[in-house]
Each structure stands twice: as structure tokens, then as C-alpha cells.
Tab-separated table of C-alpha atoms and ligand atoms in Angstrom:
chain	number	residue	atom	x	y	z
A	1	MET	CA	-12.891	32.056	15.473
A	2	GLN	CA	-12.731	28.919	13.500
A	3	PHE	CA	-14.035	25.482	14.801
A	4	ARG	CA	-10.893	23.799	13.146
A	5	ASP	CA	-8.446	26.033	12.069
A	6	LEU	CA	-7.016	24.381	8.801
A	7	LYS	CA	-6.165	27.879	7.378
A	8	LYS	CA	-3.799	28.452	10.006
A	9	GLN	CA	-2.119	24.807	9.591
A	10	TYR	CA	-1.789	25.565	5.660
A	11	GLU	CA	0.277	28.759	6.844
A	12	VAL	CA	2.515	26.816	8.756
A	13	LEU	CA	3.250	24.397	6.494
A	14	LYS	CA	2.637	26.066	3.150
A	15	ASP	CA	6.236	26.044	1.648
A	16	GLU	CA	6.518	22.174	2.019
A	17	ILE	CA	3.114	21.280	0.952
A	18	ASP	CA	3.371	24.012	-2.226
A	19	LYS	CA	6.671	21.789	-3.042
A	20	ALA	CA	5.440	18.618	-2.697
A	21	VAL	CA	2.230	19.366	-4.595
A	22	GLU	CA	4.427	20.941	-7.427
A	23	LEU	CA	6.668	17.720	-7.575
A	24	VAL	CA	3.319	15.839	-8.245
A	25	MET	CA	2.641	18.189	-10.907
A	26	THR	CA	5.924	18.124	-12.725
A	27	GLU	CA	6.354	14.415	-12.437
A	28	ALA	CA	2.947	13.752	-13.913
A	29	ASN	CA	1.889	10.601	-12.098
A	30	TYR	CA	-1.218	11.717	-10.921
A	31	ILE	CA	-2.817	8.440	-10.400
A	32	SER	CA	-0.682	5.538	-8.219
A	33	GLY	CA	2.483	8.023	-8.063
A	34	ARG	CA	5.279	6.748	-5.864
A	35	GLN	CA	3.858	8.836	-3.233
A	36	VAL	CA	1.262	6.805	-2.667
A	37	ALA	CA	3.029	3.833	-2.011
A	38	GLU	CA	5.320	5.636	0.239
A	39	LEU	CA	2.564	6.972	2.334
A	40	GLU	CA	1.165	3.528	2.835
A	41	ASN	CA	4.757	2.200	4.213
A	42	LEU	CA	4.684	5.327	6.502
A	43	LEU	CA	1.322	4.907	7.909
A	44	ALA	CA	1.349	0.951	7.988
A	45	ASP	CA	4.958	1.090	9.953
A	46	TYR	CA	3.558	4.081	12.158
A	47	VAL	CA	0.343	2.016	13.154
A	48	GLY	CA	2.405	-1.162	13.476
A	49	VAL	CA	0.247	-3.322	10.910
A	50	LYS	CA	1.647	-5.285	7.938
A	51	HIS	CA	-0.640	-3.583	5.040
A	52	CYS	CA	-1.697	-0.038	4.679
A	53	ILE	CA	-3.913	0.516	1.441
A	54	THR	CA	-5.300	3.718	0.518
A	55	CYS	CA	-8.339	4.573	-1.065
A	56	ALA	CA	-10.787	7.297	-2.100
A	57	ASN	CA	-12.327	8.167	1.376
A	58	GLY	CA	-13.259	6.657	4.659
A	59	THR	CA	-16.526	5.360	3.419
A	60	ASP	CA	-15.098	3.328	0.457
A	61	ALA	CA	-12.760	2.014	3.077
A	62	LEU	CA	-15.334	0.352	4.973
A	63	SER	CA	-17.254	-1.079	2.171
A	64	LEU	CA	-14.155	-2.418	0.600
A	65	ALA	CA	-13.667	-4.131	4.141
A	66	LEU	CA	-17.112	-5.707	4.141
A	67	GLU	CA	-16.803	-6.631	0.527
A	68	ALA	CA	-13.498	-8.512	1.402
A	69	TRP	CA	-15.201	-10.433	4.034
A	70	ASN	CA	-18.207	-11.222	1.687
A	71	ILE	CA	-20.560	-9.858	3.992
A	72	GLY	CA	-24.032	-9.257	2.595
A	73	PRO	CA	-27.846	-10.316	2.832
A	74	GLY	CA	-28.696	-12.113	5.518
A	75	ASP	CA	-25.761	-11.263	7.596
A	76	ALA	CA	-25.931	-9.248	11.031
A	77	VAL	CA	-23.098	-6.341	11.566
A	78	PHE	CA	-23.397	-4.437	14.835
A	79	VAL	CA	-22.705	-0.711	14.741
A	80	PRO	CA	-22.654	1.863	17.373
A	81	ASP	CA	-25.794	4.121	17.599
A	82	PHE	CA	-23.657	7.010	17.934
A	83	THR	CA	-21.268	7.524	15.170
A	84	PHE	CA	-21.443	9.335	11.453
A	85	PHE	CA	-23.835	7.665	9.056
A	86	ALA	CA	-21.427	6.001	7.083
A	87	SER	CA	-20.655	3.358	9.636
A	88	GLY	CA	-24.140	2.168	9.260
A	89	GLU	CA	-24.594	3.037	5.713
A	90	THR	CA	-21.930	0.617	4.057
A	91	VAL	CA	-23.279	-1.946	6.287
A	92	LEU	CA	-26.763	-1.937	4.533
A	93	PHE	CA	-24.915	-0.890	1.193
A	94	GLU	CA	-23.487	-4.323	1.211
A	95	GLY	CA	-26.962	-5.792	1.677
A	96	ALA	CA	-26.146	-6.833	5.046
A	97	THR	CA	-28.359	-5.658	8.183
A	98	PRO	CA	-27.025	-3.192	10.497
A	99	ILE	CA	-28.005	-3.836	14.467
A	100	PHE	CA	-27.400	-0.490	16.239
A	101	VAL	CA	-26.376	-0.807	19.657
A	102	ASP	CA	-25.947	1.498	22.706
A	103	ILE	CA	-22.959	3.429	23.861
A	104	CYS	CA	-21.118	4.478	27.213
A	105	GLU	CA	-21.912	7.703	28.473
A	106	GLU	CA	-18.599	8.261	29.472
A	107	THR	CA	-16.369	7.342	26.576
A	108	PHE	CA	-19.292	7.962	23.641
A	109	ASN	CA	-17.860	4.253	22.231
A	110	ILE	CA	-19.766	0.979	22.087
A	111	ASN	CA	-21.192	-0.401	25.242
A	112	PRO	CA	-19.579	-4.104	25.567
A	113	ASP	CA	-22.956	-4.904	27.391
A	114	SER	CA	-25.394	-3.835	25.184
A	115	LEU	CA	-23.232	-5.446	22.090
A	116	GLN	CA	-23.836	-8.913	23.979
A	117	LYS	CA	-27.395	-8.252	24.583
A	118	ALA	CA	-27.782	-7.461	20.741
A	119	ILE	CA	-25.909	-10.632	19.720
A	120	ASP	CA	-28.009	-12.816	22.048
A	121	ALA	CA	-31.074	-11.066	20.502
A	122	VAL	CA	-30.200	-11.693	17.118
A	123	VAL	CA	-29.164	-15.487	17.439
A	124	GLU	CA	-32.519	-16.043	19.634
A	125	GLU	CA	-34.311	-14.595	16.946
A	126	GLY	CA	-32.833	-16.949	14.442
A	127	LYS	CA	-33.057	-14.755	11.136
A	128	LEU	CA	-29.629	-13.442	10.548
A	129	THR	CA	-26.354	-14.487	10.805
A	130	PRO	CA	-23.845	-12.584	13.165
A	131	ARG	CA	-20.889	-11.753	11.116
A	132	ALA	CA	-19.036	-8.564	12.394
A	133	VAL	CA	-18.820	-5.729	14.701
A	134	VAL	CA	-17.797	-2.157	13.379
A	135	VAL	CA	-16.240	-0.772	16.318
A	136	VAL	CA	-15.786	3.129	16.287
A	137	ASP	CA	-13.048	5.224	17.669
A	138	LEU	CA	-15.306	8.024	18.349
A	139	PHE	CA	-14.200	11.669	18.487
A	140	GLY	CA	-10.498	9.884	18.788
A	141	GLN	CA	-10.278	8.090	21.905
A	142	PRO	CA	-10.235	3.988	21.008
A	143	ALA	CA	-12.810	2.276	22.116
A	144	ASP	CA	-12.816	-0.557	24.885
A	145	TYR	CA	-11.062	-3.052	22.759
A	146	ASP	CA	-10.169	-5.352	25.809
A	147	LYS	CA	-13.827	-6.293	26.245
A	148	VAL	CA	-15.118	-5.920	22.695
A	149	ILE	CA	-12.533	-8.208	21.086
A	150	ASP	CA	-13.456	-10.971	23.852
A	151	ILE	CA	-17.187	-10.820	22.698
A	152	VAL	CA	-16.201	-10.632	19.039
A	153	ARG	CA	-14.010	-13.779	19.363
A	154	ALA	CA	-16.413	-15.936	21.539
A	155	ASN	CA	-19.066	-15.186	18.863
A	156	ASN	CA	-17.050	-16.316	16.150
A	157	MET	CA	-17.135	-12.836	14.503
A	158	LEU	CA	-15.078	-10.327	12.743
A	159	LEU	CA	-13.786	-7.079	14.049
A	160	LEU	CA	-14.036	-3.803	11.869
A	161	GLU	CA	-12.389	-0.900	13.597
A	162	ASP	CA	-13.675	2.148	12.060
A	163	GLY	CA	-10.788	4.530	12.935
A	164	ALA	CA	-11.945	7.673	10.851
A	165	GLN	CA	-11.745	9.390	13.679
A	166	GLY	CA	-9.255	7.828	15.970
A	167	PHE	CA	-6.141	7.971	13.899
A	168	GLY	CA	-3.095	8.570	16.232
A	169	GLY	CA	-4.721	7.662	19.423
A	170	ASP	CA	-3.499	4.690	21.266
A	171	ILE	CA	-4.034	2.008	24.232
A	172	ARG	CA	-0.670	1.813	26.008
A	173	GLY	CA	1.321	2.324	23.188
A	174	LYS	CA	-0.962	0.323	20.484
A	175	ARG	CA	-2.010	2.122	18.037
A	176	ALA	CA	-5.424	2.936	16.525
A	177	CYS	CA	-6.208	1.272	13.413
A	178	SER	CA	-4.248	-1.876	14.682
A	179	PHE	CA	-7.201	-3.093	16.671
A	180	GLY	CA	-9.615	-4.760	13.950
A	181	ASP	CA	-9.128	-7.414	12.116
A	182	ILE	CA	-9.624	-4.697	9.433
A	183	ALA	CA	-9.296	-0.954	10.324
A	184	THR	CA	-10.292	1.944	8.074
A	185	THR	CA	-9.633	5.828	8.557
A	186	SER	CA	-10.522	8.751	6.684
A	187	PHE	CA	-8.268	11.695	5.649
A	188	PHE	CA	-11.285	14.407	5.311
A	189	PRO	CA	-9.951	17.619	5.860
A	190	ALA	CA	-11.275	17.869	9.063
A	191	LYS	CA	-9.939	14.306	10.845
A	192	PRO	CA	-7.321	13.983	12.757
A	193	LEU	CA	-4.977	13.638	9.911
A	194	GLY	CA	-6.525	15.080	7.185
A	195	CYS	CA	-5.690	15.842	3.414
A	196	TYR	CA	-6.763	18.605	0.885
A	197	GLY	CA	-9.895	16.477	-0.269
A	198	ASP	CA	-11.145	13.360	0.332
A	199	GLY	CA	-9.147	10.216	1.137
A	200	GLY	CA	-8.807	7.107	3.175
A	201	ALA	CA	-7.125	3.752	4.251
A	202	ILE	CA	-7.418	0.110	5.076
A	203	PHE	CA	-5.307	-1.433	7.585
A	204	THR	CA	-4.912	-4.861	7.942
A	205	ASP	CA	-2.161	-7.863	9.073
A	206	ASN	CA	-3.988	-10.629	6.846
A	207	ASP	CA	-2.159	-10.798	3.170
A	208	GLU	CA	-5.283	-12.410	1.488
A	209	TRP	CA	-7.813	-9.654	2.582
A	210	ALA	CA	-4.846	-7.224	1.653
A	211	ASP	CA	-4.756	-8.834	-1.844
A	212	LEU	CA	-8.335	-8.825	-2.241
A	213	ILE	CA	-8.600	-5.292	-1.238
A	214	LYS	CA	-5.931	-4.095	-3.622
A	215	SER	CA	-7.794	-5.765	-6.431
A	216	LEU	CA	-11.239	-4.386	-5.310
A	217	ARG	CA	-10.262	-0.920	-5.371
A	218	ILE	CA	-9.063	-0.934	-8.966
A	219	HIS	CA	-12.066	-2.688	-10.872
A	220	GLY	CA	-11.248	-6.093	-9.334
A	221	LYS	CA	-8.151	-6.173	-11.384
A	222	GLY	CA	-6.085	-9.330	-11.854
A	223	LYS	CA	-2.684	-9.383	-13.387
A	224	ASP	CA	-3.411	-5.530	-14.165
A	225	LYS	CA	-6.352	-3.064	-14.685
A	226	TYR	CA	-7.470	-4.715	-17.987
A	227	ASP	CA	-7.365	-8.347	-16.446
A	228	ASN	CA	-10.555	-8.199	-14.322
A	229	VAL	CA	-11.291	-11.060	-11.940
A	230	ARG	CA	-13.943	-9.888	-10.019
A	231	ILE	CA	-16.500	-6.841	-9.675
A	232	GLY	CA	-14.775	-3.831	-7.903
A	233	MET	CA	-14.819	-0.350	-7.681
A	234	ASN	CA	-12.821	2.833	-8.683
A	235	SER	CA	-11.382	4.062	-5.224
A	236	ARG	CA	-7.955	5.233	-5.262
A	237	LEU	CA	-6.200	7.975	-3.278
A	238	ASP	CA	-4.890	10.891	-5.658
A	239	THR	CA	-1.115	11.515	-5.829
A	240	ILE	CA	-1.603	14.948	-4.737
A	241	GLN	CA	-3.255	13.948	-1.484
A	242	ALA	CA	-0.850	11.371	-1.039
A	243	ALA	CA	2.010	14.110	-1.277
A	244	ILE	CA	0.116	16.516	0.915
A	245	LEU	CA	-0.555	13.484	3.697
A	246	GLN	CA	3.475	12.982	3.653
A	247	VAL	CA	3.917	16.542	4.901
A	248	LYS	CA	0.773	16.763	7.064
A	249	PHE	CA	1.619	13.156	8.713
A	250	LYS	CA	5.272	14.281	9.494
A	251	ALA	CA	3.636	17.850	11.386
A	252	PHE	CA	0.957	15.340	12.832
A	253	LYS	CA	3.646	13.063	14.302
A	254	GLU	CA	6.183	15.676	15.506
A	255	TYR	CA	3.570	18.095	17.473
A	256	GLU	CA	0.025	18.235	16.066
A	257	LEU	CA	-1.264	15.334	18.164
A	258	SER	CA	0.866	16.162	21.475
A	259	ASP	CA	-0.205	20.132	20.881
A	260	VAL	CA	-4.095	19.185	20.432
A	261	ASN	CA	-3.666	16.931	23.731
A	262	LYS	CA	-2.165	19.888	25.318
A	263	VAL	CA	-5.205	21.962	24.482
A	264	ALA	CA	-7.784	19.587	25.112
A	265	MET	CA	-6.144	18.879	28.836
A	266	ARG	CA	-6.199	22.834	29.452
A	267	TYR	CA	-10.051	22.438	28.448
A	268	SER	CA	-10.642	20.103	30.696
A	269	GLU	CA	-8.770	21.670	33.620
A	270	LYS	CA	-10.496	24.696	33.151
A	271	LEU	CA	-14.126	23.749	32.843
A	272	GLN	CA	-14.117	20.571	34.911
A	273	GLY	CA	-16.936	21.089	37.351
A	274	CYS	CA	-18.537	23.385	35.128
A	275	VAL	CA	-19.928	21.185	32.513
A	276	ARG	CA	-19.184	17.331	31.905
A	277	VAL	CA	-15.876	17.188	30.033
A	278	PRO	CA	-14.715	14.310	27.913
A	279	TYR	CA	-13.292	11.227	29.895
A	280	VAL	CA	-10.107	9.541	28.610
A	281	LYS	CA	-9.738	6.143	30.095
A	282	GLU	CA	-6.516	5.411	32.332
A	283	GLY	CA	-4.064	4.121	29.569
A	284	PHE	CA	-5.734	5.457	26.396
A	285	LEU	CA	-4.722	8.207	24.459
A	286	SER	CA	-7.208	10.364	22.210
A	287	SER	CA	-6.306	11.961	18.763
A	288	TRP	CA	-9.093	14.379	19.500
A	289	ALA	CA	-11.292	14.488	16.624
A	290	GLN	CA	-13.622	16.172	18.734
A	291	TYR	CA	-13.749	17.814	22.080
A	292	SER	CA	-17.265	16.901	23.104
A	293	ILE	CA	-18.878	18.262	26.792
A	294	LEU	CA	-22.478	16.809	27.887
A	295	LEU	CA	-24.627	19.319	29.286
A	296	ASP	CA	-27.650	18.803	31.733
A	297	ASN	CA	-30.349	18.378	28.927
A	298	LYS	CA	-31.315	19.697	25.559
A	299	ASP	CA	-32.615	23.111	26.684
A	300	ASP	CA	-29.255	23.632	28.461
A	301	ARG	CA	-27.352	22.252	25.589
A	302	ASP	CA	-29.051	24.192	22.689
A	303	GLY	CA	-29.046	27.082	25.002
A	304	LEU	CA	-25.280	27.292	25.540
A	305	GLN	CA	-24.608	26.924	21.560
A	306	VAL	CA	-26.932	30.335	20.750
A	307	PHE	CA	-25.229	31.801	23.733
A	308	LEU	CA	-21.796	31.212	22.284
A	309	LYS	CA	-22.775	31.827	18.564
A	310	ASP	CA	-23.840	35.072	19.593
A	311	LYS	CA	-20.392	35.798	20.949
A	312	GLY	CA	-18.925	34.727	17.849
A	313	ILE	CA	-17.766	31.326	19.086
A	314	PRO	CA	-18.571	28.095	16.403
A	315	THR	CA	-19.738	24.830	18.119
A	316	MET	CA	-20.959	21.739	16.346
A	317	ILE	CA	-23.423	18.728	17.600
A	318	TYR	CA	-22.035	15.508	16.695
A	319	TYR	CA	-24.516	14.049	16.562
A	320	PRO	CA	-28.260	15.434	16.814
A	321	LYS	CA	-29.858	11.817	16.298
A	322	GLY	CA	-28.728	8.543	16.557
A	323	MET	CA	-28.542	5.864	13.519
A	324	HIS	CA	-31.992	4.052	14.349
A	325	ARG	CA	-33.317	7.557	14.276
A	326	GLN	CA	-32.432	8.085	10.485
A	327	GLU	CA	-35.200	8.002	8.147
A	328	ALA	CA	-32.432	5.895	5.849
A	329	PHE	CA	-32.563	3.117	8.316
A	330	ALA	CA	-36.412	3.479	9.021
A	331	ASP	CA	-37.339	0.273	7.265
A	332	ILE	CA	-34.702	-2.278	9.008
A	333	ASP	CA	-36.643	-5.554	10.333
A	334	CYS	CA	-34.338	-6.600	13.223
A	335	VAL	CA	-34.370	-6.912	16.863
A	336	LYS	CA	-34.934	-3.964	18.855
A	337	VAL	CA	-32.222	-2.801	21.105
A	338	ASP	CA	-32.390	-0.613	23.954
A	339	LEU	CA	-30.536	2.689	22.874
A	340	HIS	CA	-31.578	5.279	25.671
A	341	ILE	CA	-27.570	6.340	26.203
A	342	SER	CA	-27.194	7.195	22.651
A	343	ASP	CA	-30.577	8.895	22.660
A	344	SER	CA	-29.521	11.173	25.970
A	345	VAL	CA	-26.124	11.937	24.698
A	346	CYS	CA	-27.645	13.350	21.472
A	347	ASP	CA	-29.758	15.688	23.137
A	348	ARG	CA	-26.735	16.724	25.375
A	349	VAL	CA	-23.776	16.873	23.625
A	350	LEU	CA	-21.684	19.876	22.153
A	351	ALA	CA	-18.341	20.046	20.249
A	352	LEU	CA	-16.110	22.931	21.060
A	353	PRO	CA	-13.546	24.641	18.659
A	354	LEU	CA	-10.541	22.363	19.064
A	355	HIS	CA	-7.148	22.100	16.668
A	356	PRO	CA	-3.574	21.839	17.426
A	357	TYR	CA	-2.662	25.626	16.683
A	358	MET	CA	-5.624	27.122	18.983
A	359	ASP	CA	-3.646	29.587	21.268
A	360	ASP	CA	-4.256	30.102	24.976
A	361	ALA	CA	-6.014	33.699	24.581
A	362	THR	CA	-8.677	32.292	21.856
A	363	GLN	CA	-9.430	29.220	24.353
A	364	ASP	CA	-10.036	31.560	27.494
A	365	VAL	CA	-12.440	33.453	25.523
A	366	ILE	CA	-14.733	30.366	25.135
A	367	ILE	CA	-13.868	28.993	28.610
A	368	GLU	CA	-15.076	32.333	29.929
A	369	ALA	CA	-18.027	32.526	27.756
A	370	ILE	CA	-19.243	28.697	29.063
A	371	LYS	CA	-18.547	29.854	32.661
A	372	GLU	CA	-20.925	32.964	32.157
A	373	TYR	CA	-23.566	30.897	30.544
A	374	LYS	CA	-23.564	28.314	33.453
A	375	ARG	CA	-23.277	31.149	36.142
A	376	ALA	CA	-26.731	32.832	34.625
B	401	PLP	C1	-15.827	10.801	8.656
B	401	PLP	C2	-16.284	9.420	9.076
B	401	PLP	C3	-16.520	8.256	7.977
B	401	PLP	C4	-16.398	8.478	6.685
B	401	PLP	O1	-15.226	8.770	6.153
B	401	PLP	P1	-15.483	9.692	4.741
B	401	PLP	O2	-13.684	10.058	4.133
B	401	PLP	O3	-15.816	11.417	4.940
B	401	PLP	O4	-16.029	9.036	3.748
B	401	PLP	C5	-16.855	6.896	8.642
B	401	PLP	N1	-16.988	6.607	9.857
B	401	PLP	C6	-16.595	7.819	10.697
B	401	PLP	C7	-16.986	7.482	12.153
B	401	PLP	C8	-16.471	9.317	10.309
B	401	PLP	O5	-16.355	10.352	11.103
């Protein structure tokens, strides 16, 4: 059994993908070929923002956004404690200080009350300037932007939406990657919209930032690549990946997103009352980067994982520890924030196999095994 069946997806899309890749090879525009700009237009249109700028991966996308805002030493950037490492890593990489804030147990997303408290604490301490909040659409569900945006605006800060897991989700029809002043996503193969290697994108309505990011991603280019007006990086999406993404994006829009929602809803229906199933807020649509259940405690969770493994059912723990427990962040000198929800969720969370191509019979095996474990 596959945790996320990318082989099956390729079987279904093989003819189209092979053709698209072959065309890139024939045209031989491997870097910045026309497929890249075509994809950027498609994605900007889908998300509903003016600019989509692709880049090499979702981590670079975050760095490019922070760089465009000139965020660096002396700046505080607030980041949820429960997320993938890159959300915090890029802040420190730019020389700024990440301040980790707690999450909501129901949605796994940033907790507005904890965010407010953390900002107050930083302001009171007076050492750092609050500049931005990285808001992550964790496991596919958009964060609670209604509340977060008010806090961000009231404190004159910028909102960076890390939509690496959220692409395709929406709140009452407004799509993920359109909530941040700048938003980013990742096309890592296992993300909701993945390519066959690394890839990422940046979204914004702001012309000035878009121009700056386009320059930064190609060695700080001015008129062209050999006219360099600032220090940048080399972070582009390969033409081959853009061609593959065009095919995958079509499938994503036409059926994958709705199919993965059907599979997720079926889990929730059948597992309700047995384990804590994911909670999707009213009016929110998740793109289901993960289907994560909560168990009673660490023993219960670890026990279930072993029980399922023995039956050949793969599961994953996203994430075994919060950002503040990562060694790489051990030396950060900043205010202390209460992170007990993040700690508790790290001990109890378990992600089940999920993808748009999962059939009922396979899913029933997983559901029955979980029920059997909980009965014992
Ligand atoms: C995957 C991920 C990233 C990084 O994306 P890459 O393309 O792997 O660099 C950043 N943030 C979150 C929340 C992610 O899940």
C-alpha cells in the first residue's frame, strides 16, 4: 500500500506527461522555456492574484519573499510552532528572529490569541521589530485569515502565506495563496500539486515586489542576466517541471481536488467517534496535503502506528516535534511563548494514507484496522 500513490497518478496521466516532456526535449529550451510563463499565467489566474513567479522550490519561495521585504537582523517574524522546518528556517536564514507561536488543536493552524500575545511580548521586550507573520495552511486547510489579518494590520506587519500544503484550498471561494501580501507554494512531488522534482512559486498582487522577486531569482538581474543590480540567487523552475505541472494542474482542477475531498470525507464519516478526525471549518475547503487524526496520547498514537505497520499500512508523523524543540533553533534569544498545544499535538498526531486515486477497498482495510486497534 502507498502512503501517497504517485505511481498510480503517473499511470493515468502518462500519455500526456510523456508528450509534454518530449516536447521540451525537442524544443530544447530547458531553462525559462515558454511552458514556464504559460504555467505562471494559469496559476495566477486560478489563485486570483496578479503575479505568479515560479522558482526552484518552496523554501526558496519563502526566502525570496522575505528578501523582497528586506527582512533581516533585528526583525521578528512570527511562525507557527507546528509546521515544516522551512517555515522557520528561512526566517533565520535571512538573519531575522523567528518567534514561534502556538496553534489551534482543531485545525492545526496558527492560533490568533497566541499570535497576539507573542507580538505583545516582543513589543514589551523592545529588542526586536515585529515585521511579518508567516501563516501556514497546514495539511491543506487555509488558516483563519479573518482573525489573523486583523492582527497583522493592527500591528503594521506583513503577512506571508506559506501555502506549500494549501494550494487548491479556499475560504468561501477565495483561494489559498491569495491571502498573504505575498504567498508561496511548493511543487515537491507529495504536495497537493506536485511536479517530478523540486519546484515552487510566489504569488502577489504587488507590482513592485513582483519585479524585485523576478530580479532576485535570477542573480539580481537588471536589464538582463548579465546586468546585475543586486545580490540575488539562482532559483528557477525547470521547463520540464513546468510542462509536467501543466498536465498535472489540469487533472488537479478537473478531478483530483474533488476526488481527494471525497476520500477524506469518507474517512471522516467512518472514523468519527473512533478517533479525532480532522475538523474543516464551515466555508473552508481543504486540499488535503495530509489526513491527520489525533489519538489520546503518545502511547496510543505510537501503538497504532506499529499496529498498522504490521498490517502493511504506512503512516507518517507530521510533525514529531515543534519548531522550538529543533536543535537548529536552540540558541534563539527571544521571548518565551506558551506552546503546549503544539507539544501535545506532536505526541498525538498521525497521518493516514491519502491521495485522489485511493479506492474504497483499500481505504476500508485502513479503517477496519484502526477500529480493530481501538476495540482492543
Ligand atoms: C514542503 C514545505 C515547504 C518547503 O517546500 P520545498 O519545496 O520542499 O522547499 C515549506 N513550508 C511548508 C509548510 C511545507 O510543507
